Structures are given as C-alpha cells and as structure tokens.
Coordinates of C-alpha atoms in Angstrom, one line a residue:
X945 CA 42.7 192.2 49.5
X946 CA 42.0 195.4 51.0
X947 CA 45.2 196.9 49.7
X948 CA 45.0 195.8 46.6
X949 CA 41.2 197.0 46.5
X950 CA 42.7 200.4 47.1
X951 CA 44.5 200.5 44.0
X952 CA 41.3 200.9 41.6
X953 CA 41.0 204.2 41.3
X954 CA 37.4 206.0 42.2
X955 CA 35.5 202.8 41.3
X956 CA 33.4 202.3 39.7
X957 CA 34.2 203.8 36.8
X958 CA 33.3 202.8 33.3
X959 CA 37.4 203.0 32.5
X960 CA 38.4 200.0 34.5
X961 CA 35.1 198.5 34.6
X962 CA 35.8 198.2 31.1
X963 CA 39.5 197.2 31.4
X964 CA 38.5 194.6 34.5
X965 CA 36.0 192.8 31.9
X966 CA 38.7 192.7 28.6
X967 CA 41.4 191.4 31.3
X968 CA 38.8 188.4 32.8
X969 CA 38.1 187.5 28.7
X970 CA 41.7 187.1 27.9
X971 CA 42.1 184.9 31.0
X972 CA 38.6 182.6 29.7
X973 CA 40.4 182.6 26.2
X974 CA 43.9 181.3 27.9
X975 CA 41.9 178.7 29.9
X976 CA 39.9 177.1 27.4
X977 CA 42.7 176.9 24.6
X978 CA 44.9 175.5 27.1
X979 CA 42.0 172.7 28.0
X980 CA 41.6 172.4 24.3
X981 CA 45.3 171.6 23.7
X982 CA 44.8 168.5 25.8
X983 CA 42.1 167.0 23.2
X984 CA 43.8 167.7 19.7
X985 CA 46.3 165.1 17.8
X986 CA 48.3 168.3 16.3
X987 CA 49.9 169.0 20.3
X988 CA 53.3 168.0 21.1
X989 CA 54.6 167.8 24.3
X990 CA 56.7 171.1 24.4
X991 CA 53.5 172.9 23.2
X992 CA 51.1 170.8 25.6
X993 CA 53.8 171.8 28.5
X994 CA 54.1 175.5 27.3
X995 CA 50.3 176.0 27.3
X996 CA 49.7 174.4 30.6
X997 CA 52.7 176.5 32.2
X998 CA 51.4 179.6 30.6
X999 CA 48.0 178.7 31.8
X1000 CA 49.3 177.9 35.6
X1001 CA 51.4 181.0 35.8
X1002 CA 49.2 183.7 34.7
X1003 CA 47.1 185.0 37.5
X1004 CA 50.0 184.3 40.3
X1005 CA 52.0 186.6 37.9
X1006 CA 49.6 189.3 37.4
X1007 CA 48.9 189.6 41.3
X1008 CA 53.1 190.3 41.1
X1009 CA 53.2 192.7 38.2
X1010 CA 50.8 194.5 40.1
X1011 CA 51.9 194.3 44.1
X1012 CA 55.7 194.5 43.4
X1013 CA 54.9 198.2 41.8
X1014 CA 52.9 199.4 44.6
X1015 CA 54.3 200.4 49.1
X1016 CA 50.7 198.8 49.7
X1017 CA 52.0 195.4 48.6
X1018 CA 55.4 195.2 47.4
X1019 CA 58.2 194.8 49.9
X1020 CA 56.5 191.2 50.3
X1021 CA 57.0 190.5 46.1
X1022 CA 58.9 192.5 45.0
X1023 CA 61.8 190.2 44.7
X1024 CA 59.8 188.2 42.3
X1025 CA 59.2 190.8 40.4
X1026 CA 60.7 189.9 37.3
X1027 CA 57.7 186.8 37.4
X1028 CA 55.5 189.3 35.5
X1029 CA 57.7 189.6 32.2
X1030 CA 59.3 186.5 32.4
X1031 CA 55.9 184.4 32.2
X1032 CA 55.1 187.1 29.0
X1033 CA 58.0 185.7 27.4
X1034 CA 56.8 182.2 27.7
X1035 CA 53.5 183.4 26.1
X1036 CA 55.8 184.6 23.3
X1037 CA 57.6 181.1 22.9
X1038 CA 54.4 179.4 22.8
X1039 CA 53.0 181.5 20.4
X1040 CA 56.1 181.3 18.1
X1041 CA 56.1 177.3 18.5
X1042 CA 52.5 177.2 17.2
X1043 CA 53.2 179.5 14.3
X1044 CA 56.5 177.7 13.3
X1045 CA 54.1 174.6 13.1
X1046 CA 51.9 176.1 10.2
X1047 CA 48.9 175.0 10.8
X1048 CA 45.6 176.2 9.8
X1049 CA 45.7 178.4 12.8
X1050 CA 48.2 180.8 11.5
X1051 CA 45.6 183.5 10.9
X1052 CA 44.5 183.5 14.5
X1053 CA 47.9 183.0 16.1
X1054 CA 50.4 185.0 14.1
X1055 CA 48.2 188.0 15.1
X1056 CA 48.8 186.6 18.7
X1057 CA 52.4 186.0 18.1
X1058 CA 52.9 190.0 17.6
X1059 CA 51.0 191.3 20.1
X1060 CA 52.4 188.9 22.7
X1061 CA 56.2 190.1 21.6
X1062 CA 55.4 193.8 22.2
X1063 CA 53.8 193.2 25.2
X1064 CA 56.4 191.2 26.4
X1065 CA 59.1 194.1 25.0
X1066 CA 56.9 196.4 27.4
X1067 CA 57.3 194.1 30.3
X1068 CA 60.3 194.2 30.2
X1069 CA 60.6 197.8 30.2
X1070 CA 58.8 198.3 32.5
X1071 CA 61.2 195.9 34.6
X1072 CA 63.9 197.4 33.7
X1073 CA 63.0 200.9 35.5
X1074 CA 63.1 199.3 38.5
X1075 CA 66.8 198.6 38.0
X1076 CA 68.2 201.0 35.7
X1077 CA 67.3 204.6 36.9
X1078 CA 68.7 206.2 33.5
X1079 CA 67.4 204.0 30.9
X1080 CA 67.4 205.0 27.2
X1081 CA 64.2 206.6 25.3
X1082 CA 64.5 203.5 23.0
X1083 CA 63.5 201.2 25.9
X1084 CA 61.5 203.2 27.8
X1085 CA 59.6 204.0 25.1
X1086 CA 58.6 200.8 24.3
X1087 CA 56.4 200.9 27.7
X1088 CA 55.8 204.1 26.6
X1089 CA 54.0 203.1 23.6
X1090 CA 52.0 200.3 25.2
X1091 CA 50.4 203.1 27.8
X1092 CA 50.0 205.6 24.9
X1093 CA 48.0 202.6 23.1
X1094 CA 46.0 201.9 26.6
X1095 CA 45.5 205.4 27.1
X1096 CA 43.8 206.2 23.7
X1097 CA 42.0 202.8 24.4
X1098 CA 40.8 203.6 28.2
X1099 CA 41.8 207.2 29.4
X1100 CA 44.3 208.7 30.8
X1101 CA 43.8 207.5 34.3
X1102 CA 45.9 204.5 33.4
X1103 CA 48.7 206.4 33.3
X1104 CA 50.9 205.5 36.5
X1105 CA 48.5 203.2 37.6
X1106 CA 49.9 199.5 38.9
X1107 CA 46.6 198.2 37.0
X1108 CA 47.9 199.2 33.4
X1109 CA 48.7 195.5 32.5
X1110 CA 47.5 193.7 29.9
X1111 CA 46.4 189.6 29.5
X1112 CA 48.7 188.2 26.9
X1113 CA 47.0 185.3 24.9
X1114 CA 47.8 181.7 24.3
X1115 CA 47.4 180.5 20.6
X1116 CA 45.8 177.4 19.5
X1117 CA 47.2 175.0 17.6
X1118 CA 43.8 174.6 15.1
X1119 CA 41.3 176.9 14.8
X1120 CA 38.8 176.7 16.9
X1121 CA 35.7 175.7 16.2
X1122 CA 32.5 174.0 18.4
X1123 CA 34.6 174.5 21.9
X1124 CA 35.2 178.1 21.6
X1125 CA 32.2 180.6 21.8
X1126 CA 32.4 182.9 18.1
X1127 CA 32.4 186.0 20.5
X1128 CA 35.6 184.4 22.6
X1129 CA 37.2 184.1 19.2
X1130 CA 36.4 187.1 17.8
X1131 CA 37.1 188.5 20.9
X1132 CA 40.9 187.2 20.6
X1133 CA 41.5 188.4 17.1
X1134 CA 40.7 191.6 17.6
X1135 CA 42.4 192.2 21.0
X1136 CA 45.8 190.6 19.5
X1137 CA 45.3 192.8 16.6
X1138 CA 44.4 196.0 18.0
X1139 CA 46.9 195.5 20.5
X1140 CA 49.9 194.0 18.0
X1141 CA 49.0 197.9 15.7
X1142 CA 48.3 200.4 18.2
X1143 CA 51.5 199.7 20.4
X1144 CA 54.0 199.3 17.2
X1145 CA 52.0 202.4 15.8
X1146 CA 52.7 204.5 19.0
X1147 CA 56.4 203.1 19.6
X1148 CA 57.6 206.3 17.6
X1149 CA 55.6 208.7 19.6
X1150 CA 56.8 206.4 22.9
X1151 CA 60.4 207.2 22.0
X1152 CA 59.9 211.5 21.5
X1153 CA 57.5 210.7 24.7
X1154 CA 60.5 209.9 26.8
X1155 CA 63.2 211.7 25.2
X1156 CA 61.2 215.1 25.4
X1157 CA 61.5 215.4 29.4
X1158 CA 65.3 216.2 28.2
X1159 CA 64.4 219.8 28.1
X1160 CA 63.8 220.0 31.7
X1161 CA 67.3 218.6 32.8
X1162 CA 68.9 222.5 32.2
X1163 CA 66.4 224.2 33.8
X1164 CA 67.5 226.9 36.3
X1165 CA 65.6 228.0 39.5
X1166 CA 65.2 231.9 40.4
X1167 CA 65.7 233.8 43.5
X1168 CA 63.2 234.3 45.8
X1169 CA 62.9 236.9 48.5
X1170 CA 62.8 235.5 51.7
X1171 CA 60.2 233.1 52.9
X1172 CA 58.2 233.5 49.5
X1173 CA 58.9 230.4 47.7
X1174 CA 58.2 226.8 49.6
X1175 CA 58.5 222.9 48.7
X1176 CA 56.2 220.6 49.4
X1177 CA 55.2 216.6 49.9
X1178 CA 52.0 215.2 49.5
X1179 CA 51.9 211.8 51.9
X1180 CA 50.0 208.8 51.8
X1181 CA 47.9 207.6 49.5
X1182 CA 44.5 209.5 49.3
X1183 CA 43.0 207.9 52.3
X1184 CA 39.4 206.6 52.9
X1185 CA 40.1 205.5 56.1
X1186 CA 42.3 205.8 59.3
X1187 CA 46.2 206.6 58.3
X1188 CA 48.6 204.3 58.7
X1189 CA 51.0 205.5 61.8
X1190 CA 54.6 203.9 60.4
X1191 CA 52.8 204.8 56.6
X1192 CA 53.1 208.8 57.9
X1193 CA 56.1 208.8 59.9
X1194 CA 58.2 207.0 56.4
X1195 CA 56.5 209.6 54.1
X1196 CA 57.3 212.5 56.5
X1197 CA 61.0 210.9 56.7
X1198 CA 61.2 211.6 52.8
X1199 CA 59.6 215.3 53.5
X1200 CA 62.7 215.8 56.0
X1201 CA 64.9 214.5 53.1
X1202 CA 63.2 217.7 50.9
X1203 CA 63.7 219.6 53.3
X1204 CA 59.6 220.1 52.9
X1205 CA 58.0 223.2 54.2
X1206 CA 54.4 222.3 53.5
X1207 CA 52.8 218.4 53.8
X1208 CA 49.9 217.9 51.3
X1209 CA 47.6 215.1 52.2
X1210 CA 44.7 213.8 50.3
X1211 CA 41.5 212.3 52.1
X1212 CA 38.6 211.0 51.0
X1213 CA 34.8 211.5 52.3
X1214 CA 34.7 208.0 53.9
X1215 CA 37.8 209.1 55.3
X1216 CA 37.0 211.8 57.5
X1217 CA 35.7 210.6 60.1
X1218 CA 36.3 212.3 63.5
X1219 CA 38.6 209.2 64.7
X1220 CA 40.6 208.9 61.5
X1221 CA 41.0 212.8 61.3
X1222 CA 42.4 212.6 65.2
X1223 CA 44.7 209.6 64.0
X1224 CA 46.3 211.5 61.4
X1225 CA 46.5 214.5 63.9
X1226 CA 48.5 213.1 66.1
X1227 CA 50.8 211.1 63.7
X1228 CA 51.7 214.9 61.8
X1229 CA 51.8 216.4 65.5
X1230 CA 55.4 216.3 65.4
X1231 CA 56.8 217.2 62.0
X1232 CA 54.1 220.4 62.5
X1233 CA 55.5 221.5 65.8
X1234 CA 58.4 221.8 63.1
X1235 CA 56.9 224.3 61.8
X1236 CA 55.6 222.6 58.7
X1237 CA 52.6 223.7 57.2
X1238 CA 49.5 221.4 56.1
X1239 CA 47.5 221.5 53.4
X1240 CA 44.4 219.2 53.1
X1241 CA 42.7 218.4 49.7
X1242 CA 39.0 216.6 49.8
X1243 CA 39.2 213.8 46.4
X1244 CA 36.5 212.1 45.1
X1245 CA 35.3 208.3 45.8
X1246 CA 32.7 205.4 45.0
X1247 CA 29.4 206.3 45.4
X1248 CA 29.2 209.9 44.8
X1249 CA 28.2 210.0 41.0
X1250 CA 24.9 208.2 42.5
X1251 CA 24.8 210.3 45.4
X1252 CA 25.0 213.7 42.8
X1253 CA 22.5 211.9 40.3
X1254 CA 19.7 211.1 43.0
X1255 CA 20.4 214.9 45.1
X1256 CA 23.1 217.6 44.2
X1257 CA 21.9 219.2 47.8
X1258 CA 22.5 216.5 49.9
X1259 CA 25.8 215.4 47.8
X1260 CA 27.0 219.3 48.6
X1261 CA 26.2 219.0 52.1
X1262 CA 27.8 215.5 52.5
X1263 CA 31.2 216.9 51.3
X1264 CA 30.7 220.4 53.1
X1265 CA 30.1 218.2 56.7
X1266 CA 33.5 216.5 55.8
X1267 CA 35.4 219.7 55.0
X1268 CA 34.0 221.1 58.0
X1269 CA 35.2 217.7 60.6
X1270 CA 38.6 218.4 58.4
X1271 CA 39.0 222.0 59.7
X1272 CA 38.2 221.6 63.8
X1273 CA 40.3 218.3 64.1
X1274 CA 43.2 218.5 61.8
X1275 CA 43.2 223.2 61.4
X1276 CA 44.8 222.9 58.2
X1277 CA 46.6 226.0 56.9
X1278 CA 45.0 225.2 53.5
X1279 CA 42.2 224.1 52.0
X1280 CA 41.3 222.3 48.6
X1281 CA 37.8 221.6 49.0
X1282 CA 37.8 219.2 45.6
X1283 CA 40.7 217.4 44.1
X1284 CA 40.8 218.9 40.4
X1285 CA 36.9 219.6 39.6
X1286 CA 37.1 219.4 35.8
X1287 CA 38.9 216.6 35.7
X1288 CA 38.3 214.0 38.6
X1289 CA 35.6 215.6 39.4
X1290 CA 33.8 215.5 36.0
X1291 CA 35.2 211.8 35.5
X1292 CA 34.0 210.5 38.5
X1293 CA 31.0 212.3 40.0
X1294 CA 30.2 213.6 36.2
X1295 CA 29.9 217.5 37.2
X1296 CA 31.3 219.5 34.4
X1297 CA 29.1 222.3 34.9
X1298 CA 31.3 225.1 35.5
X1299 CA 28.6 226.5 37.7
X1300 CA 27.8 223.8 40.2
X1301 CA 31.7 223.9 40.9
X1302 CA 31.3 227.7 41.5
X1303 CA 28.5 227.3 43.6
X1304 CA 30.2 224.3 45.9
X1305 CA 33.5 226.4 46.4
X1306 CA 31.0 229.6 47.2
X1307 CA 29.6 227.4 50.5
X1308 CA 33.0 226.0 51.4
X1309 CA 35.1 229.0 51.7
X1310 CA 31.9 230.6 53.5
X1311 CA 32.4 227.9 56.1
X1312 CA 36.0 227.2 56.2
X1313 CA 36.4 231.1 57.3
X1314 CA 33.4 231.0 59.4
X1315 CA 35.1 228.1 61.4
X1316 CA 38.9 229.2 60.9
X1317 CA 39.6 232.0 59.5
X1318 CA 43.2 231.3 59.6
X1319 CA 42.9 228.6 57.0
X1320 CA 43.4 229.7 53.5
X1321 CA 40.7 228.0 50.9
X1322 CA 42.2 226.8 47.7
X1323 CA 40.8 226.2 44.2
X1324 CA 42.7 223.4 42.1
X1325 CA 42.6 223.7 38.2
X1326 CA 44.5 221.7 35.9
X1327 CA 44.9 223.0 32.4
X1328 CA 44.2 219.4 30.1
X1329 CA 40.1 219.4 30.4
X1330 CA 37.4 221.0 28.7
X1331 CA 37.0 224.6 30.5
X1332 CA 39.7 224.7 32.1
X1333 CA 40.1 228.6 31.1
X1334 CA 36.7 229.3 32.2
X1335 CA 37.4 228.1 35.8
X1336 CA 41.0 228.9 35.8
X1337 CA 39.5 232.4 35.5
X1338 CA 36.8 232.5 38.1
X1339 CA 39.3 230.9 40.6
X1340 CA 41.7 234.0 39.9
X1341 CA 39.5 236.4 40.4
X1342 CA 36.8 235.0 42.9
X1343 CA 37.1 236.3 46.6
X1344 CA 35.8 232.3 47.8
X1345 CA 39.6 231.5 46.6
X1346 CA 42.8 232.3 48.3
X1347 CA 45.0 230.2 46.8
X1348 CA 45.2 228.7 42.8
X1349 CA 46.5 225.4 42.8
X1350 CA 48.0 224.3 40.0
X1351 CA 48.2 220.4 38.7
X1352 CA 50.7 219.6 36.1
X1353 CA 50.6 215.6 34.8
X1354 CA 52.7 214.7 32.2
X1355 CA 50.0 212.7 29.3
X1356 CA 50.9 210.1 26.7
X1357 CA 53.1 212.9 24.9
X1358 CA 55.3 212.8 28.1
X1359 CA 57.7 215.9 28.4
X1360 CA 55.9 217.9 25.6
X1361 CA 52.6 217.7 27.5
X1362 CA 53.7 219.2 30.9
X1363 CA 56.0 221.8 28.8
X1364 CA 52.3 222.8 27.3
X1365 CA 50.8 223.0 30.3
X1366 CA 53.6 225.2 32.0
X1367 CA 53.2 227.5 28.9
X1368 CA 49.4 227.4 29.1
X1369 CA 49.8 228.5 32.6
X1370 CA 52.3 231.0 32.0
X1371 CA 50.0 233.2 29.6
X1372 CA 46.6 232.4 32.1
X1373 CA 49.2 233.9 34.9
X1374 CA 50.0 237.0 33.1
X1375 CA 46.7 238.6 33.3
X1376 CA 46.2 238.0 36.5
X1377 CA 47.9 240.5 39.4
X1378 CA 50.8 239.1 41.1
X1379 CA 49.6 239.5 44.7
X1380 CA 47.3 237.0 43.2
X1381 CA 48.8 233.7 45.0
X1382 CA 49.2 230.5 43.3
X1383 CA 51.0 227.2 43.9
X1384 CA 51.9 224.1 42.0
X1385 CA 49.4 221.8 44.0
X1386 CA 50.1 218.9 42.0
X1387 CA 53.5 217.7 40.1
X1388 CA 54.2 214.4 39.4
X1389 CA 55.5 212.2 37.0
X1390 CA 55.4 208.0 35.9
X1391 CA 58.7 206.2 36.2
X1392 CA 57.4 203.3 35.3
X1393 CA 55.9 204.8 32.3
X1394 CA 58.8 206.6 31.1
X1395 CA 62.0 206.0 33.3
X1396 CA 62.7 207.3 36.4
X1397 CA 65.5 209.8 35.1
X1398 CA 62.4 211.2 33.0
X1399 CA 60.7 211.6 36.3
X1400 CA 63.3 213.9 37.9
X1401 CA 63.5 215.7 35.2
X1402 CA 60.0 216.5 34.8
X1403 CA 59.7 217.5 38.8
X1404 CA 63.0 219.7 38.6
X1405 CA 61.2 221.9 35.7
X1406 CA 58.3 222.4 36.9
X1407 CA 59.5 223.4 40.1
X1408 CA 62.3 225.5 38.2
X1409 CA 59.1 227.3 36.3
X1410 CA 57.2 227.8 39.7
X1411 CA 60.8 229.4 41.1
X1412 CA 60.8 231.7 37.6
X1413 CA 57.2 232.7 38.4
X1414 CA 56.4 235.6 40.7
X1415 CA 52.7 234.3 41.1
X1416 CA 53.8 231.0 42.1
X1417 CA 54.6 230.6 46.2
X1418 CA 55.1 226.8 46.9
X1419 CA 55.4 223.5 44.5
X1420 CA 54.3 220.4 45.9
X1421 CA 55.4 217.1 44.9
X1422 CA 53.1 213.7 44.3
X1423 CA 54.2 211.8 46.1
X1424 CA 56.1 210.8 49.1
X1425 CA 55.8 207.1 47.5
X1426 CA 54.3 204.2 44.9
X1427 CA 50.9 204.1 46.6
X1428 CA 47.6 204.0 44.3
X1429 CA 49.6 206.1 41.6
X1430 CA 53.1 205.0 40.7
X1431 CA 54.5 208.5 41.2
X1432 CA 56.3 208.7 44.3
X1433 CA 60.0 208.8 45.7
X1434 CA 60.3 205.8 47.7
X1435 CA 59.9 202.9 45.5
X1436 CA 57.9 200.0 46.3
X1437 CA 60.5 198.3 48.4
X1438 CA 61.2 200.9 50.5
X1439 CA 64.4 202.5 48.8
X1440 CA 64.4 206.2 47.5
X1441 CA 65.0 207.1 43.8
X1442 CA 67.9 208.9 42.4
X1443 CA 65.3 212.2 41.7
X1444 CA 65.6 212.7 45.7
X1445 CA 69.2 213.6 45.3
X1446 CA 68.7 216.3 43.3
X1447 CA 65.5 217.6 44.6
X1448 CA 66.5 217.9 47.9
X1449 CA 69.0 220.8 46.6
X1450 CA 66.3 222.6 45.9
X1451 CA 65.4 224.0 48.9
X1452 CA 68.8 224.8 50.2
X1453 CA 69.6 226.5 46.9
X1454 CA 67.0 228.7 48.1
X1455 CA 67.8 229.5 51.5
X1456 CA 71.1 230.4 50.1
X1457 CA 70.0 232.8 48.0
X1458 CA 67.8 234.3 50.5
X1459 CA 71.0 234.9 52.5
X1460 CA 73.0 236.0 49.8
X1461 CA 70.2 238.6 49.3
X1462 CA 70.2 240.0 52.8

C-alpha cells in the first residue's frame, strides 16, 4: 500500500482528487447495474454472466493496470499485465450484447458502448508498448488521444503517470429508474459521452502527437572541447523517505550503462532527514569515488500548500533547514533548491509570484555558499508556464544562480511540444553570455503514452540540441526507471528499453571527439 501510495503525485491536489472521485463513481455505477441485472426479466444468462464477471474483475484489474507499469510494484504483476485491457474488452462485449438487444436503454448504453471501445482500443495500446518497442503512430496514437482527452480534462500531470486510467462502465439492460440515484445516471451519460467525443475527437491530434518525435531521430550531436559537455541520470524516484539500497545500486547500474558523468537525485522535505540523507550517502559512496558528480534537487510534497497559506516564513525556513541537512551530509556538487517553481511549485504549493521564488533562491544560495562554497546553486525553469520568461531571465542574470536548469517534457502535442520548447530556449539562450552555464536538468519522455521508440527519439534530440548549444554543459535524463512517473529506462520488470542502446553512444561519441581534437 505504501508503494502504491507513492504513486499520487504531491497529494492532495485538486487534479487527482478530482480524478480519484470520477474513478470511485464509475465503480458505484458498475456495482449497482450489475445488482440490478439480477432483478430484471429482460437479463439473459450471457448478459447476467458478462455483468457479474465485469463486476468481479474490475478493481483486481485496475490494481494491475496500474502496479505492472510501475519498479515499485510490477515485477510481482507484471505477467498479468494484459488483465487490464483484456477485462476492458469484456466491458465492450457486454455493452454491445445490451445494445444488440434494443431495448429502451439504447440511449444510455450505446453512448456506453463507444466510449467502452475506445477505451478498450487505448488499453490495448498501451499494452502493446510493453511488447512492441517500435509501434506505429496509428496505434500509439490511439493512447495518445485518450491522455490528450484526460489531459484537457485534468492537467498535464497525468501525462506518464501509472494513475492515467479510466473506469469503463457497464450498461443496463432498461433504463434505470427508482434504484439508480438521477445524479449516478446522469453521472454515466455524461462520462460515456464526454469520454466516447473527446478521445475520437483527439485521435487525429494522437496520431501527428506520435508521429512528430520523427524529427528527432536525424538529429546530430556537436563537438565539445574537452570535459565541457556531460550526461546525466536522475535515480530513484523523488524520495520522502530513506533510499532503497538494491533501488540505488540498479539505477546506478543503468548510469554505468550511460556512461553517466553526473547522478541527479530528487528528495523530498520529509525526506531529508539526517538518517535518510546518511543512507543515501553511503549507498552513492562508491559510484562517486568514480568520480561521478551529484546533483540534488529539493521537490515539493503534501502539506506544504497549507504550510505556505498559514506562514510563508516558517514554510521558507522549513525548506531552507532541509537544503541546509542536504549540503553537510550528502556535499552535493549542485544544488536545485525547488523542483521547477512555476510549474510544480505553483501547482502544488500555489506560489506563482515571481517574487517569492526570487526571494527563496536569494536565502538558499546565501546559505548553500556560506556552508560549501564548493557546491554550485541551481535555478530550474521550464519554458510551458505562465512567466516562464520573467524567471528564465532573473535566473540568467542573478548572482544567487550558478547554474540554469533546463526541463523539457514533451505535452499532449508530443514531439511538436518539446521541439517548441528547444526553440523557445534557443532564442532565451541567445541573449544571454555564453560563460553563462546552463544544463538540461530535466528530459524525459512517456512510452506508455506514445511508444517507446518515440521516447528515444525525444531524449536523443534534446540531448543533440544541448551538444549544438555552447551554453549548455550537461543533459540529464528522467529517469534511471518506471517509478512514480513512467519515464525511465528500465521497465517495470526490470529489463532496459531499446533507447539505452543508443543513448549510451552518446557519451563515447564524445570522448572521441575530444580525442580527435587534441
């Protein structure tokens, strides 16, 4: 239960609050049809036996579809994986039985009949990615188009998250009438509606989604003088408590598989406390004896929206006493002291006053040099919130900030989104001086999403781009593997995706040119 606790991002938020209540609806809906089924002279047997496997199969399922995605759950389910789009086709069956029967319920359960079918077409997309590393935008798009429809619905955060299923719904064989509440009913109709339209609306814009990260496959990578150009891992899911010692050693097994010069880890608040930080320590002792460098980013977790609302001071201070137990126990050579302010940080502790950011990063690089001075402070700006170009510029400019990090996510639009982001960064780059440093703090992509070919193509040209870019000195990689956010390069049961391949070339292309230009 813990582990699967872990997988709700930053709760609560309103998002998956939200999403949490539509899913427990959908499964009160499936219940009480499937009890009504039982009482009305119109069921048949194959329909009564549909409903009440439908019914049984639902929940077990869901737990699946979501642990077989995820290292925190899935070596132990993910052989049953398939459970989760098989008992979606069922739904599908039952719904088409009840529709083919032409009762008076055809206005309730034809709507249920389509949305069921493209959910189940999603399923199995979805599945399919686990199997078929190059799979074509014409399937992948049709998962595509269900988390395009989710994330107009919800947000963006439910893209590559394990969470992003949705409820499928049983249809009745009558229409309801005194045993169904009118707000369970109308609840029904409009979720099989909405969901039946917006995902067959957004298929098209699934399909260019998917086919766009095409334009990153040719990308080539630029020379770099010597030792001026590094890539990077970040590990473990962002941790809010003590690290998991096998957890680190398989991530940093994948960073040797890089060839990784730099290990990126995320923690939380709750997180940093003195014996967790001295766990973690010890288990990256090795690999940084290797001469490996570490760069630490603070995130953003429960509780802290209420601990801002009540007192910004003692919310400041609280993060500024964890950066400074980060610093003595684990002397990072880096910084971050907030994980993307503008966005995270405006979603889940609701600062998106420019200023207050200004004012944080002000204390923490005072302190982080006043402890270490050999630890370089970081400011991470993503370019996809509302002013981004009003931080972007006080972080290249402001003496509290030695390094920029840049986060690059690919959105709904897929490809097209990070190449607008890259070109975004680009222009904000090229008034700024190159001794200015800058590094890619944050690439990743969502194989589940849109194919895990899609996904080595989007981290190739990005880190091609950060090669072609004279302010750019490292590009880090999210993640190491399927943790809270499906974006890693171990899968969930254990095995490493075709994208490691080619992105451990990387680094040797590099030392070779550095030879070559000795």
């Amino acid at each position: 239960m813990a582990d699967l606790l872990r997988l709700l991002p930053f709760q609560p938020d309103p998002i998956w609050v939200l999403g949490g209540l539509i899913t427990l609806a959908a499964l009160l809906w499936n219940v009480t049809v499937s009890a009504q089924k039982e009482r009305t002279r119109h069921s048949s047997r194959i329909t009564s036996a549909l409903g009440a496997l439908c019914a049984l199969l639902i929940v077990p399922a869901l737990i699946v579809g979501i642990a077989s995605t995820t290292l925190l759950m899935g070596r132990a389910v993910v052989g049953v994986g398939w459970l989760w789009p098989l008992t979606l086709t069922l739904f599908c069956i039952q719904a088409a039985f009840v529709v083919g029967r032409g009762n008076s319920s055809w206005l309730l359960s034809l709507p249920i009949l389509a949305s069921n079918v493209v959910l189940c077409l999603a399923a199995w997309a979805r599945f399919l990615t686990t199997w078929l590393p190059d799979v074509s935008p014409t399937i992948s798009g049709l998962q595509a188009a269900h988390v395009a429809f989710l994330s107009h619905s919800l947000g963006t955060p439910v893209l590559g998250s394990a969470l992003a299923l949705q409820v499928p719904l049983l249809a009745p064989l009558v229409w309801p009438r005194r045993r169904v509440p009118t707000i369970l009913l109308t609840f029904a109709l409009m979720l099989s509606s909405l969901t039946a339209a917006g995902v067959a609306a957004s298929y098209p814009q699934g399909v260019r989604a998917a086919a766009t990260f095409a334009q990153f496959d040719g990308s080539v990578l630029a020379e770099r003088r010597a030792d001026d150009f590094a890539v990077g891992l970040r590990i473990l899911p962002a941790l809010g408590q003590s690290a998991d010692v096998g957890m680190v050693q398989r991530d940093l097994a994948v960073a040797d598989s890089l060839r990784a010069g730099i290990v990126s880890v995320t923690l939380l608040p709750s997180g940093t406390t003195i014996a967790a930080l001295e766990l973690l320590s010890d288990a990256l002792d090795a690999a940084r004896r290797d001469s490996i460098r570490l760069a630490v980013t603070l995130g953003f977790e429960s509780g802290e929206r209420e601990l801002f609302d009540t007192s910004p001071d003692v919310w400041s201070d609280n993060r500024l006493r964890a950066l400074d137990r980060i610093v003595r126990t684990l002397r990072p050579e880096v910084l971050f002291a907030a994980d993307d302010p503008l966005g995270a940080g405006a979603r889940i502790v609701g600062i998106a006053d420019v200023s207050v950011w200004q004012a944080f990063h002000q204390r923490a690089a005072e302190q982080t040099r006043r402890i270490r001075p050999r630890t370089r402070v970081g400011t991470a700006v993503s370019f996809t919130n509302a002013g981004d170009s009003a931080w972007y510029a006080w972080a290249s400019s402001s003496r509290a900030t030695d390094i920029v990090g840049l986060i690059f996510s690919p959105g709904p639009t897929g490809g097209a989104s990070i190449a607008a982001q890259l070109r975004v960064a680009s222009l904000r780059m090229s008034a700024v001086p190159v001794s200015r440093v800058h590094w890619v703090l944050h690439t990743e992509a969502y194989p589940f999403d849109f194919g895990e070919q899609n996904q080595e193509h989007a981290l190739w040209g990005t880190i091609a781009w950060a090669t072609r870019s004279p302010h750019v000195r490292a590009a880090i990689i999210a993640g190491a593997g399927d943790y809270d956010r499906l974006t890693g390069l171990r899968r969930s049961n254990g095995t490493l995706r075709d994208a490691v391949g080619k992105l451990s070339t990387i680094q040797p292309s590099l030392d070779d040119a550095r030879l070559a230009g000795q």
